[in-house]
Coordinates of N, CA and C in Angstrom, one line a residue:
X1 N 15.8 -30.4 -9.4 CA 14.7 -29.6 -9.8 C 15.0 -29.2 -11.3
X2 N 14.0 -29.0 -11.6 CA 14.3 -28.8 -13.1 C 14.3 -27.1 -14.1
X3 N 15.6 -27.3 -14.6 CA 15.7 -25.7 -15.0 C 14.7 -25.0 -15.5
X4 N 14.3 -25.7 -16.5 CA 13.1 -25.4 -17.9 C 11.0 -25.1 -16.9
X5 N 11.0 -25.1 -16.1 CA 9.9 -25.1 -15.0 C 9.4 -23.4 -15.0
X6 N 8.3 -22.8 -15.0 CA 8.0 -21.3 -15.5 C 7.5 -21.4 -14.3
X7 N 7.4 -20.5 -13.7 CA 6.7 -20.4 -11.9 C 6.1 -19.1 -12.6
X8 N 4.7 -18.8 -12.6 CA 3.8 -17.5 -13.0 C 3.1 -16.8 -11.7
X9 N 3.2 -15.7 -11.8 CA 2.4 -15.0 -10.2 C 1.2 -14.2 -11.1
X10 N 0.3 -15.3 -10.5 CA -0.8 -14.1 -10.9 C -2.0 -13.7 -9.5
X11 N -2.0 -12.2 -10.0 CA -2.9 -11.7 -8.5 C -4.0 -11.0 -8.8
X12 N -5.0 -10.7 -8.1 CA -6.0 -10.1 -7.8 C -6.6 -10.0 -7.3
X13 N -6.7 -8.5 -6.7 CA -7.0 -7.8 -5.3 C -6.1 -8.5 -3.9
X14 N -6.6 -9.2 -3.1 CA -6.3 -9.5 -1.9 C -5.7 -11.0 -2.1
X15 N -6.2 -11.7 -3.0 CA -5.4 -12.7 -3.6 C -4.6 -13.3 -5.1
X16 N -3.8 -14.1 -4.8 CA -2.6 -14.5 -5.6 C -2.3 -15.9 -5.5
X17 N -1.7 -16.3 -6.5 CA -1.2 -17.7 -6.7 C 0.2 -17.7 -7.7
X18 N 0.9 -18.6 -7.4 CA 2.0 -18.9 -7.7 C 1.6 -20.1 -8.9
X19 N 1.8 -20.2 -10.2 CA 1.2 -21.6 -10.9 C 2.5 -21.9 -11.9
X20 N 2.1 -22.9 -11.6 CA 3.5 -24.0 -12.8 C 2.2 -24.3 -13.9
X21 N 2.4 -24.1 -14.8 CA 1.4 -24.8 -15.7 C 1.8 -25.8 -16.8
X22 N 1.7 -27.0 -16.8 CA 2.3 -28.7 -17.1 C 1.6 -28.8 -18.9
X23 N 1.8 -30.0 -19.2 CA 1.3 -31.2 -20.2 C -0.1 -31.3 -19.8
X24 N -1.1 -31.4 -20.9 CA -2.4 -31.6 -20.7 C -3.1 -30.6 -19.7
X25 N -2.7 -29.3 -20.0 CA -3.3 -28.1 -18.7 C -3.3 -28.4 -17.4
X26 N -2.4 -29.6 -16.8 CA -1.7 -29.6 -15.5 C -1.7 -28.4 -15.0
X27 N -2.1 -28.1 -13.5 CA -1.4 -26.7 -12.8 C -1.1 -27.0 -11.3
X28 N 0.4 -26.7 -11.0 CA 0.4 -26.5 -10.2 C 0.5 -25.4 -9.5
X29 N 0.4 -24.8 -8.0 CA 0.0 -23.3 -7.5 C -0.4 -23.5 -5.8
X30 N 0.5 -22.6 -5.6 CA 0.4 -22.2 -4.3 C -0.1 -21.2 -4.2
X31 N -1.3 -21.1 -3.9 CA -2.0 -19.7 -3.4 C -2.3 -18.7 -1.8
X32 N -2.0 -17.7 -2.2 CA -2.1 -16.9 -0.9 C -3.1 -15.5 -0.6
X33 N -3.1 -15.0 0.1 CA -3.9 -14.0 0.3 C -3.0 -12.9 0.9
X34 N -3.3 -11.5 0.6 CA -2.6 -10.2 1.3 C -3.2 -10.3 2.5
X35 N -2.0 -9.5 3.4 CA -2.5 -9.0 4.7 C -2.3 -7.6 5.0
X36 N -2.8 -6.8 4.5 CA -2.3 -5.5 3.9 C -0.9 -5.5 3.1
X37 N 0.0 -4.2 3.3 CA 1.2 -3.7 2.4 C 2.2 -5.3 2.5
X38 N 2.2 -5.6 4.0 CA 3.3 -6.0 4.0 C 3.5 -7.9 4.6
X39 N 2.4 -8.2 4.2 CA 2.4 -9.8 5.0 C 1.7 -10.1 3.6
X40 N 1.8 -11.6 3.7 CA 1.0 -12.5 3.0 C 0.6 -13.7 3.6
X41 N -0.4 -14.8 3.7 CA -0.3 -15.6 4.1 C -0.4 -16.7 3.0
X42 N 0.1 -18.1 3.1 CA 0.3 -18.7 2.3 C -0.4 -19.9 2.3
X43 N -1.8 -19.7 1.7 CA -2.7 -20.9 2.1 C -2.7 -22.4 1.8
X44 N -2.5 -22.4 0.6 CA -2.7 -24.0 -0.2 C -1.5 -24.1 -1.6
X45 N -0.8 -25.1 -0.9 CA -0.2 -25.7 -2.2 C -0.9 -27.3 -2.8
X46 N -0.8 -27.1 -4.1 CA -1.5 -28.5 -5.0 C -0.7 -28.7 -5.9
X47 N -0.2 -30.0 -6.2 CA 0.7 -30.3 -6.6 C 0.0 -31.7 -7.7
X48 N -0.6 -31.6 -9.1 CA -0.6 -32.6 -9.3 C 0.4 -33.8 -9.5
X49 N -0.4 -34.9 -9.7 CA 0.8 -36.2 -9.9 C 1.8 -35.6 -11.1
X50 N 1.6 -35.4 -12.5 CA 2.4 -35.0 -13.3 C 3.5 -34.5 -13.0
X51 N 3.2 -33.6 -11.9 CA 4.6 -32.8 -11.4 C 5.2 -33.2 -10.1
X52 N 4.8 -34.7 -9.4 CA 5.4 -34.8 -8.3 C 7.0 -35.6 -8.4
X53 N 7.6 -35.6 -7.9 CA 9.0 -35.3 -8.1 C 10.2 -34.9 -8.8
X54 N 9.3 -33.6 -9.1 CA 10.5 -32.7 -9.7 C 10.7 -31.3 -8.7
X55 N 10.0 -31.4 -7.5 CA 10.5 -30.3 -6.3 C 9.4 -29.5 -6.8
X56 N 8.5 -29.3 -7.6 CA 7.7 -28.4 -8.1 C 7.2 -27.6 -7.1
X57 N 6.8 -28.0 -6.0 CA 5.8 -27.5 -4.6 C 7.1 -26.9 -4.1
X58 N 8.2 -27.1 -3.7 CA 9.6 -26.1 -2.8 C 9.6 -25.1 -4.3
X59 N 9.6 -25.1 -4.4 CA 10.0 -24.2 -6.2 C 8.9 -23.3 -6.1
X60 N 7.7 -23.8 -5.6 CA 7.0 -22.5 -5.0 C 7.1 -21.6 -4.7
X61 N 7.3 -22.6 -3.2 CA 7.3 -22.0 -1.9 C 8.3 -20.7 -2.1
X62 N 9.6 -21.5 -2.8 CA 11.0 -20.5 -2.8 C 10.4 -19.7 -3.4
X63 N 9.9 -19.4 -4.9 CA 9.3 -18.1 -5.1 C 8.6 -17.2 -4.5
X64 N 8.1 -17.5 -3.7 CA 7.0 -16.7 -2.6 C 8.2 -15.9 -1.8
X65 N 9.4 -17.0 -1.4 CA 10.3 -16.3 -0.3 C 11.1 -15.1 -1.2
X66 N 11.1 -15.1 -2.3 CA 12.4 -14.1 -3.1 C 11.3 -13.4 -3.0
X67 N 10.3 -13.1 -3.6 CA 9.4 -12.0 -3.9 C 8.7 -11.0 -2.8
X68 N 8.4 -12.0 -1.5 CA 8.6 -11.6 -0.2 C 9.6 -10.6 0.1
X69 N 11.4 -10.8 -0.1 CA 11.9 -10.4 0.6 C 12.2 -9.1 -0.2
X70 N 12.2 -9.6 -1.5 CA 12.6 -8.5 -2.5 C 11.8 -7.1 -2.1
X71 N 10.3 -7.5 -1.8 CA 9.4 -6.8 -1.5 C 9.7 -6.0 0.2
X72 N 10.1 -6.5 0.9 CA 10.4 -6.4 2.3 C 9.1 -6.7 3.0
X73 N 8.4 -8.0 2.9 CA 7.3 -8.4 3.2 C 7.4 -9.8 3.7
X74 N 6.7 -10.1 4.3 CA 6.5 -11.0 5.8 C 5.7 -12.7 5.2
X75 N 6.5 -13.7 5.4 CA 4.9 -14.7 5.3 C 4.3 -15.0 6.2
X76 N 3.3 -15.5 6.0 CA 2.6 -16.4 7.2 C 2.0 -18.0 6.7
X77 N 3.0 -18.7 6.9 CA 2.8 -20.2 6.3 C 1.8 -21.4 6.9
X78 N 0.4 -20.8 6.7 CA -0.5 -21.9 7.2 C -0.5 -22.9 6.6
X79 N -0.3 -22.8 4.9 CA -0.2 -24.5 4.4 C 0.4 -25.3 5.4
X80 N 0.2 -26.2 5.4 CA 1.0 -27.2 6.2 C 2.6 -27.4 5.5
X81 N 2.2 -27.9 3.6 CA 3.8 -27.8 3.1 C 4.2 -26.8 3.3
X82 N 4.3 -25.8 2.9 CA 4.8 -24.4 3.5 C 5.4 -24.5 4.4
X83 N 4.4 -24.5 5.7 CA 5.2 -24.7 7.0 C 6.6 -25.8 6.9
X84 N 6.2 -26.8 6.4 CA 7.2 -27.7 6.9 C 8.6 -27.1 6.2
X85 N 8.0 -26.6 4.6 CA 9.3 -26.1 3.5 C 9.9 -24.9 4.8
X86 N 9.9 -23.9 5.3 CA 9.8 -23.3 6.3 C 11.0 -23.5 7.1
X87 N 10.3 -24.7 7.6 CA 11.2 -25.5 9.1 C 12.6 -26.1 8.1
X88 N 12.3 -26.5 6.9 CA 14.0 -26.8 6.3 C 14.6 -26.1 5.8
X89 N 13.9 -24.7 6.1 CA 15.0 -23.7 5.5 C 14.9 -22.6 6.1
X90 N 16.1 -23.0 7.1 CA 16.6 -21.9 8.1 C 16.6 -20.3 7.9
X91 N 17.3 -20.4 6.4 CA 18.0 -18.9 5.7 C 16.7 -18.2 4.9
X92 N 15.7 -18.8 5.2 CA 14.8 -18.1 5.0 C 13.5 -17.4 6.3
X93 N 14.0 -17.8 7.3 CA 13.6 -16.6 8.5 C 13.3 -15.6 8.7
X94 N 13.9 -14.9 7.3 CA 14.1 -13.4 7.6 C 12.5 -12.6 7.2
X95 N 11.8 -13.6 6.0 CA 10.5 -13.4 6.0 C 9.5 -13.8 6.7
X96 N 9.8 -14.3 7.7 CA 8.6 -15.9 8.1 C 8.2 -14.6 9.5
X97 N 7.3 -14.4 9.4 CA 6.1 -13.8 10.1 C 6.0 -14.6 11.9
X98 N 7.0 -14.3 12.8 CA 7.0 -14.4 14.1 C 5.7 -13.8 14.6

């Protein structure tokens, strides 16, 4: 993954996105919605080609989970990547919305 990569949280109202922003206004972003104080759910990751394999989409995801926890707030990972990011990372449970 790459050190030099800016992950930006921008929100408003009930929703938010997580965005990498690339070469040639590239964006990548994982967007989510509140569920009140303490959940979020985690709808759609997009990953253009420019940025596909440099982990860009887990580099997300992970930000969602630090911000999450820091926050003491819950996901709920309907993306499908999400989910799967999710299932490979055990030590991240402690947010993941049972």
């Amino acid at each position: 993954m790459s050190e030099n990569i800016v992950i930006n949280l921008e929100e408003q109202g009930s929703k938010g996105r997580y965005v990498v922003k690339g070469p040639d206004g590239a964006e990548a972003e994982m967007t989510f919605s509140k569920v009140g104080e303490s959940q979020i759910i985690i709808d759609h990751t997009g990953v253009p080609d420019v940025f596909r394999g440099q982990g860009v989409g887990a580099m997300l995801v992970a930000r969602a989970v630090e911000d999450a926890r820091a926050a003491g707030k819950k996901i709920i990972p309907l993306c499908p990547f999400a989910a799967a990011q999710f299932r490979r990372h055990a030590e991240w449970a402690d947010v993941l919305k049972s």
